[in-house]
XYZ file of C-alpha atoms in Angstrom:
512
model
C 0.000 0.000 0.000
C 1.228 3.444 -0.785
C 2.467 5.567 2.105
C 2.112 9.309 1.991
C 4.894 11.752 2.742
C 5.063 15.529 2.686
C 8.705 15.536 1.618
C 8.088 18.193 -1.002
C 5.048 19.845 0.526
C 5.039 22.242 3.436
C 1.963 21.587 5.479
C -0.020 24.631 6.444
C -0.030 24.774 10.244
C -3.400 26.317 10.739
C -5.581 26.158 13.782
C -9.131 25.259 14.413
C -9.513 27.618 17.261
C -11.619 30.512 18.179
C -10.790 33.531 20.137
C -12.082 35.974 22.663
C -10.920 37.976 25.619
C -10.677 38.874 29.376
C -9.819 37.155 32.680
C -11.018 34.018 30.971
C -12.480 34.469 27.527
C -14.701 31.653 26.332
C -15.827 30.619 22.889
C -17.503 27.527 21.489
C -16.654 25.997 18.155
C -18.095 23.177 16.096
C -16.686 20.870 13.516
C -18.007 21.354 10.018
C -19.739 17.978 9.984
C -21.201 17.964 13.500
C -24.964 17.743 13.980
C -25.111 21.303 15.317
C -23.332 22.685 12.273
C -25.549 20.593 9.995
C -28.578 22.188 11.647
C -26.956 25.615 11.296
C -26.224 25.155 7.598
C -29.630 23.640 6.827
C -31.376 26.551 8.543
C -29.499 28.944 6.262
C -30.140 27.038 3.063
C -26.468 26.426 2.455
C -25.481 24.250 -0.501
C -24.632 20.528 -0.350
C -20.909 21.338 -0.383
C -21.242 22.191 3.295
C -22.366 18.632 4.030
C -20.713 16.759 1.166
C -22.652 13.559 0.661
C -20.440 12.817 -2.346
C -17.619 12.177 0.132
C -19.542 10.651 3.036
C -18.139 9.862 6.410
C -15.667 7.004 6.360
C -15.254 6.841 2.581
C -11.867 6.698 0.878
C -12.693 9.955 -0.872
C -13.309 11.640 2.457
C -9.984 10.555 3.909
C -8.220 11.531 0.696
C -9.733 15.003 1.003
C -8.552 15.332 4.591
C -5.073 14.186 3.635
C -4.930 16.780 0.883
C -6.104 19.360 3.393
C -3.445 18.318 5.925
C -0.590 18.371 3.441
C -1.770 21.710 2.129
C -1.918 23.354 5.523
C 1.483 22.527 6.902
C 3.152 25.877 6.798
C 6.887 26.466 6.458
C 6.747 29.912 8.086
C 7.253 31.413 11.025
C -11.014 26.517 33.247
C -9.398 29.159 35.216
C -11.400 31.274 37.657
C -12.567 34.633 36.371
C -14.895 36.253 33.896
C -15.611 34.628 30.553
C -15.857 36.619 27.347
C -16.909 35.662 23.841
C -17.310 37.442 20.538
C -20.351 39.685 20.648
C -21.807 38.047 17.519
C -21.952 34.702 19.256
C -19.730 32.090 20.786
C -20.017 29.349 18.168
C -17.642 28.732 15.331
C -18.008 26.623 12.225
C -15.729 24.943 9.743
C -16.371 25.033 6.052
C -14.521 26.859 3.276
C -11.032 25.467 2.818
C -11.436 23.069 5.762
C -10.677 25.836 8.228
C -12.595 26.759 11.365
C -14.361 30.106 11.448
C -15.963 32.491 13.922
C -18.093 35.603 13.549
C -16.387 38.704 14.943
C -17.469 42.346 15.139
C -15.113 45.246 14.478
C -15.463 49.034 14.368
C -18.028 51.737 15.133
C -20.636 51.090 13.926
C -19.714 47.445 14.103
C -19.243 45.277 11.040
C -19.395 41.481 11.201
C -16.785 39.213 9.627
C -16.545 35.447 9.315
C -12.847 34.870 9.925
C -10.746 31.728 9.752
C -8.911 30.864 12.969
C -5.242 29.978 12.800
C -2.828 29.172 15.633
C 0.087 29.146 13.223
C -0.501 32.648 11.894
C 0.984 35.813 13.446
C -1.648 38.327 12.345
C -5.383 39.005 12.270
C -6.502 40.514 8.965
C -9.755 41.198 7.122
C -10.420 42.305 3.522
C -10.189 46.082 3.449
C -9.900 48.874 0.863
C -9.775 45.994 -1.575
C -7.536 46.035 -4.601
C -7.621 42.251 -4.912
C -9.861 40.340 -2.509
C -12.196 37.383 -2.617
C -15.729 38.232 -3.798
C -18.194 39.178 -1.073
C -20.736 36.723 -2.473
C -20.308 33.404 -4.233
C -22.342 30.213 -4.704
C -19.846 28.364 -2.500
C -20.688 30.714 0.399
C -24.346 29.756 0.369
C -26.597 32.696 1.248
C -23.928 34.505 3.248
C -22.740 37.842 1.892
C -19.473 39.005 3.379
C -18.364 42.482 4.416
C -15.225 44.373 3.514
C -13.786 46.611 6.219
C -13.693 50.300 5.353
C -11.583 52.325 7.834
C -13.171 55.603 6.775
C -16.623 54.426 7.859
C -15.552 53.533 11.424
C -15.238 56.385 13.904
C -12.875 54.334 16.077
C -10.502 53.261 13.300
C -6.930 54.459 13.615
C -4.102 54.157 11.122
C -0.747 52.957 12.464
C 2.401 54.613 11.121
C 5.560 52.658 10.433
C 7.390 54.774 13.021
C 4.939 53.751 15.751
C 5.934 51.368 18.538
C 2.822 49.402 17.550
C 4.237 48.623 14.129
C 5.764 45.172 14.523
C 5.581 44.261 10.851
C 7.832 46.944 9.339
C 11.350 47.841 10.481
C 12.081 51.511 11.091
C 14.733 51.666 8.376
C 12.093 50.633 5.844
C 9.894 53.656 6.559
C 9.894 56.129 3.665
C 8.877 58.804 6.198
C 7.555 59.034 9.762
C 3.931 59.323 8.691
C 3.946 56.431 6.223
C 1.570 53.572 6.953
C 2.718 50.478 8.785
C 2.559 47.777 6.130
C 2.533 43.984 6.252
C 2.821 41.032 3.929
C 2.402 37.398 4.964
C 3.251 34.511 2.667
C 1.520 31.234 3.491
C 2.580 27.678 2.748
C -0.101 27.149 0.127
C 1.236 27.935 -3.354
C 1.324 31.666 -4.145
C -0.951 32.465 -1.195
C -0.460 35.729 0.664
C -2.132 38.726 2.265
C -0.762 42.260 2.266
C -1.895 45.725 3.253
C -1.567 48.110 6.194
C -1.901 47.758 9.967
C -4.838 49.555 11.590
C -6.396 49.688 15.041
C -10.090 49.427 15.829
C -12.405 48.049 18.485
C -13.143 44.340 18.771
C -16.466 43.530 20.467
C -16.518 40.903 23.196
C -19.361 39.623 25.310
C -18.871 38.854 28.983
C -20.327 35.413 29.668
C -22.196 36.264 32.837
C -25.672 37.145 34.073
C -25.122 40.755 33.029
C -23.764 39.837 29.570
C -21.755 43.036 29.350
C -20.382 44.004 25.952
C -16.743 45.029 26.104
C -14.760 46.778 23.390
C -10.996 46.504 23.238
C -8.692 48.170 20.716
C -6.926 45.575 18.627
C -4.358 45.743 15.856
C -5.114 43.938 12.620
C -4.319 43.969 8.954
C -6.297 45.992 6.457
C -5.923 43.343 3.775
C -5.887 45.170 0.461
C -4.391 42.390 -1.666
C -4.972 38.656 -1.269
C -3.558 35.969 -3.538
C -3.766 32.218 -4.072
C -6.136 30.220 -1.900
C -7.596 33.368 -0.334
C -9.173 34.101 -3.722
C -10.394 30.542 -4.129
C -12.543 29.846 -1.079
C -9.995 29.711 1.745
C -10.591 32.401 4.397
C -12.406 34.748 1.980
C -13.500 37.085 4.785
C -10.299 37.244 6.817
C -8.059 35.247 9.106
C -7.441 35.591 12.842
C -3.873 34.800 13.864
C -3.495 33.000 17.187
C 0.227 32.349 17.023
C 3.151 33.452 19.157
C 3.926 36.833 17.573
C 3.535 40.149 19.394
C 0.747 41.133 17.044
C -1.301 37.928 17.296
C -4.716 38.071 18.953
C -3.701 36.166 22.134
C -0.700 38.449 22.622
C -2.732 41.627 22.202
C -5.455 40.386 24.538
C -2.957 39.303 27.200
C -1.198 42.676 27.088
C -4.371 44.756 27.130
C -4.481 47.121 30.108
C -8.289 47.161 30.406
C -8.503 43.688 31.892
C -5.771 41.599 33.454
C -5.450 38.214 31.772
C -2.890 35.442 31.864
C -1.204 34.751 28.543
C -2.668 31.286 28.159
C -5.498 29.717 26.198
C -7.116 26.304 26.032
C -8.810 24.247 23.344
C -11.237 21.462 24.101
C -12.191 19.055 21.318
C -15.264 16.897 21.838
C -15.904 13.603 20.107
C -19.212 15.017 18.821
C -17.588 17.870 16.906
C -18.330 20.354 19.685
C -15.412 22.423 20.925
C -14.510 25.314 23.150
C -11.650 27.776 23.479
C -10.904 29.961 26.504
C -8.335 32.710 26.739
C -6.804 33.185 30.163
C -7.293 29.518 30.989
C -4.346 27.841 32.711
C -6.176 24.546 33.027
C -6.548 22.617 36.266
C -4.024 21.557 38.924
C -4.656 17.939 37.909
C -3.708 18.302 34.268
C -0.582 16.782 32.740
C 2.041 19.242 31.570
C 5.263 19.433 29.618
C 7.523 22.278 28.574
C 6.940 24.072 25.298
C 9.981 24.418 23.082
C 9.652 28.044 22.041
C 11.239 28.470 18.641
C 11.661 31.316 16.147
C 9.086 29.775 13.802
C 6.298 30.178 16.360
C 5.290 26.516 16.496
C 3.904 24.875 19.625
C 6.575 22.202 19.933
C 7.146 19.569 22.647
C 9.845 16.964 23.333
C 8.934 13.277 23.690
C 11.133 10.439 24.907
C 9.071 7.248 24.558
C 6.352 5.738 22.389
C 4.117 3.247 24.183
C 1.768 1.080 22.123
C 0.008 -1.529 24.226
C 2.708 -3.665 25.807
C 5.503 -2.287 23.614
C 7.705 0.605 24.702
C 10.114 2.267 22.277
C 12.646 4.671 23.781
C 13.025 7.073 20.906
C 13.420 10.792 21.700
C 11.940 13.240 19.205
C 10.200 16.613 18.992
C 6.649 17.071 17.704
C 4.478 20.030 16.785
C 1.037 20.125 18.400
C -1.305 21.369 15.685
C -5.062 21.259 16.012
C -5.422 22.287 12.374
C -4.120 18.975 11.068
C -6.801 16.297 10.850
C -4.577 13.283 11.408
C -1.308 12.917 13.254
C 1.779 12.133 11.233
C 5.389 11.235 11.871
C 8.699 10.853 10.087
C 9.573 7.400 8.795
C 11.275 5.918 11.865
C 8.633 7.108 14.331
C 5.787 6.215 11.984
C 7.087 2.671 11.527
C 7.560 2.099 15.270
C 3.974 3.119 16.044
C 2.390 1.300 13.110
C 4.213 -2.004 13.453
C 3.717 -2.101 17.231
C 0.002 -1.440 16.755
C -0.362 -3.994 13.964
C 1.388 -6.704 15.993
C -1.130 -6.380 18.826
C -4.438 -6.555 16.968
C -6.080 -9.805 15.946
C -7.906 -8.568 12.845
C -6.539 -9.290 9.383
C -4.703 -6.403 7.745
C -6.281 -5.382 4.462
C -5.281 -3.094 1.635
C -8.019 -0.508 1.089
C -7.371 0.918 -2.334
C -7.232 4.693 -2.342
C -7.080 5.047 1.435
C -4.425 7.418 2.791
C -3.970 5.041 5.738
C -1.539 2.179 5.323
C -2.580 0.049 8.296
C -6.232 -1.008 7.980
C -7.834 -4.092 9.509
C -10.945 -6.038 8.547
C -13.848 -6.434 10.972
C -15.725 -9.678 10.369
C -19.476 -9.675 9.832
C -20.227 -11.412 13.125
C -17.622 -9.581 15.199
C -18.996 -7.772 18.265
C -15.789 -6.942 20.096
C -12.706 -4.997 19.172
C -9.579 -4.769 21.302
C -7.106 -2.039 20.409
C -3.760 -1.382 22.065
C -3.621 2.069 23.678
C -1.194 4.569 22.170
C 0.655 7.079 24.332
C 3.823 9.141 24.495
C 6.132 9.938 27.392
C 7.285 13.558 27.535
C 10.670 14.874 28.587
C 9.088 15.943 31.894
C 7.800 12.450 32.635
C 4.124 13.082 31.846
C 2.129 10.735 29.633
C 0.199 12.024 26.640
C -2.536 9.577 25.611
C -3.795 9.496 22.040
C -7.428 8.838 22.832
C -8.585 8.249 19.257
C -5.837 6.799 17.067
C -8.190 4.735 14.862
C -11.023 5.520 12.457
C -13.796 3.226 11.251
C -14.791 2.471 7.662
C -18.457 1.965 6.811
C -20.509 1.117 3.781
C -23.627 3.118 3.023
C -26.720 2.091 5.024
C -24.635 -0.147 7.266
C -24.794 -0.030 11.047
C -21.404 -1.618 11.515
C -17.908 -0.804 10.281
C -16.317 -3.354 7.973
C -12.796 -2.157 8.839
C -10.787 0.243 10.938
C -7.509 2.017 10.218
C -4.687 3.332 12.356
C -5.162 7.017 11.549
C -1.589 8.198 11.287
C 0.301 9.325 8.207
C 3.923 9.590 7.183
C 5.163 13.189 7.086
C 8.550 14.860 6.880
C 8.090 16.194 10.415
C 6.341 14.957 13.552
C 2.866 16.390 14.142
C 0.326 15.602 16.831
C -2.901 16.388 15.007
C -6.538 16.737 15.952
C -7.342 13.026 16.135
C -4.864 12.698 19.023
C -6.351 15.769 20.752
C -10.035 14.786 20.678
C -11.565 14.098 24.085
C -9.097 16.360 25.857
C -8.634 19.967 26.870
C -5.299 21.227 25.578
C -3.800 24.249 27.338
C -1.260 26.471 25.590
C 0.259 28.354 28.519
C 2.468 30.875 26.775
C 3.279 32.683 30.011
C 4.732 29.606 31.730
C 5.771 28.077 28.403
C 4.060 24.757 29.070
C 1.529 22.581 27.272
C -1.180 21.062 29.462
C -3.789 18.380 28.749
C -6.456 16.306 30.470
C -9.585 14.318 29.520
C -12.499 16.744 29.289
C -16.191 16.923 28.462
C -16.338 19.983 26.233
C -20.136 20.207 26.304
C -20.477 20.284 30.086
C -17.113 21.947 30.696
C -16.212 19.194 33.166
C -13.138 17.106 33.798
C -13.350 13.405 32.997
C -11.769 10.879 35.318
C -9.369 8.671 33.362
C -10.297 5.044 32.820
C -8.697 2.336 34.912
C -5.260 1.374 33.572
C -4.889 -1.857 31.630
C -3.545 -4.961 33.385
C 0.145 -4.714 34.206
C 0.786 -8.068 32.527
C -1.322 -8.101 29.385
C -1.780 -11.248 27.381
C 0.787 -11.905 24.649
C -0.134 -10.084 21.454
C -1.688 -12.166 18.710
C 0.352 -13.025 15.689
C -0.115 -10.446 12.976
C -2.220 -11.946 10.187
C -1.078 -11.838 6.606
C -2.560 -9.008 4.532
C -5.604 -9.944 2.498
C -6.291 -8.860 -1.100
C -7.113 -5.183 -1.693
C -10.627 -4.012 -0.966
C -11.988 -0.772 -2.291
C -14.611 1.153 -0.393
C -17.533 1.996 -2.693
C -18.339 5.630 -3.320
C -21.477 5.144 -1.266
C -19.452 4.263 1.824
C -19.838 6.451 4.852
C -19.390 6.405 8.590
C -21.632 7.107 11.508
C -21.320 7.243 15.264
C -21.488 3.740 16.657
C -22.804 2.521 19.977
C -19.556 1.036 21.191
C -21.334 -0.815 23.984
C -23.430 -2.828 21.543
C -21.282 -3.141 18.448
C -17.690 -2.567 19.503
C -16.312 -3.065 22.979
C -12.939 -1.451 23.548
C -11.213 -3.027 26.525
C -7.927 -1.137 26.600
C -7.822 1.932 28.802
C -8.297 5.428 27.380
C -8.687 4.174 23.853
C -11.635 4.067 21.520
C -12.527 3.743 17.902
C -13.514 7.207 16.801
C -15.663 8.290 13.894
C -14.805 11.956 13.968
C -14.634 14.778 11.422
C -16.979 12.975 9.052
C -20.461 13.575 7.620
C -23.166 11.315 8.993
C -25.052 8.652 7.053
C -28.803 9.170 6.717
């Protein structure tokens, strides 16, 4: 079976976060294919592309699309106590155009609403503005939504930033033609010929305090007046702007943390639910019970951690390596040596026959027999340099045929990349804390819907049974175009006996 590598492709490290502000700023987000988003899109008469039945959940075409998305996004560039705040337009986000996550934000006086993509790997928040070359404000792919373009002259609170200002982090002083010249920016993204450029401006961002009083708060924020967009930004990706959540001084988390109106810790958390529901809080340091490891702060702005061991079931591989934690990548991926260690250890400890699913991006897939009612998967975890254990709660995905209530196969959902990336499928079911102030990454099992901690499952037996002999691969099987996947009652169809492990059917459209 073909293995996939990004040797010649820089993946676009983009987030699936949302953003807000204050002592603890809260915001919900939803996966594009969750039931809530399906209801949202149906209520707005959005086109079938939002819920693509031509690439249904669990089909080869679906996984191929996600792989293309992951490879495309890998970029080669640089509940705490307190009040909760969310964007004034609402605290839900969605994912659709370009496989990015989006949130509605309000800017200016009077306020204008924008549907912006959310990106932890990007240093800057920008919206289309004084457009010389921008995406169209309306398009069949947008459904019935018509976007806005920001016009500084129509906002009474808009302020231009000069390149001689201390607030101009994007232009060096020696590049200023004169003291009153505008502060300019240009950002090149990993996608081919994709960029945004324009000037830096300041205006008010509207936030809603999540309390009984529901106070609306306005904070001045720096962002890009995006006059010229190129590449993917003209072809459906982030057509109405992008909110940078990276490590730069001008990113949204940095500006919020340094705002003098409200004291906030420079830390934010992301919680990813198995149902596509998610939540992000700024100012959240997590709980005292969470696991933590040091962040390797680097000039490229990646959230990078050091790992020392790979543990798959009863197999431990002492193999130190660094990995980027990126919620914008659908499936985790590793360089050849790491990938092989995980995959072969996993394959050696499952009893199902390995099959070749033609067209699947996943190399290690295993057949589930028609009368099978139980599935035992070895848990996958990593030991960090600080001695904490990071559990990959959902390392496998299920493959279904249309109108079937049971998966016919499952795959180890990791890919082979030219760098090590812990992607969304290893983050689901947990709250991940990016504590930039303490420079640590935290994580713990979490119920995103109820905002509650989840007690970890009992550990597996200390002396597990010897792993079954790996079966020989069977002839290739192709999933029909009508294949899909749906949530499965694990208690009735699949029983997972290993601790903190389950077969997940995430990020996929439902069968109906």
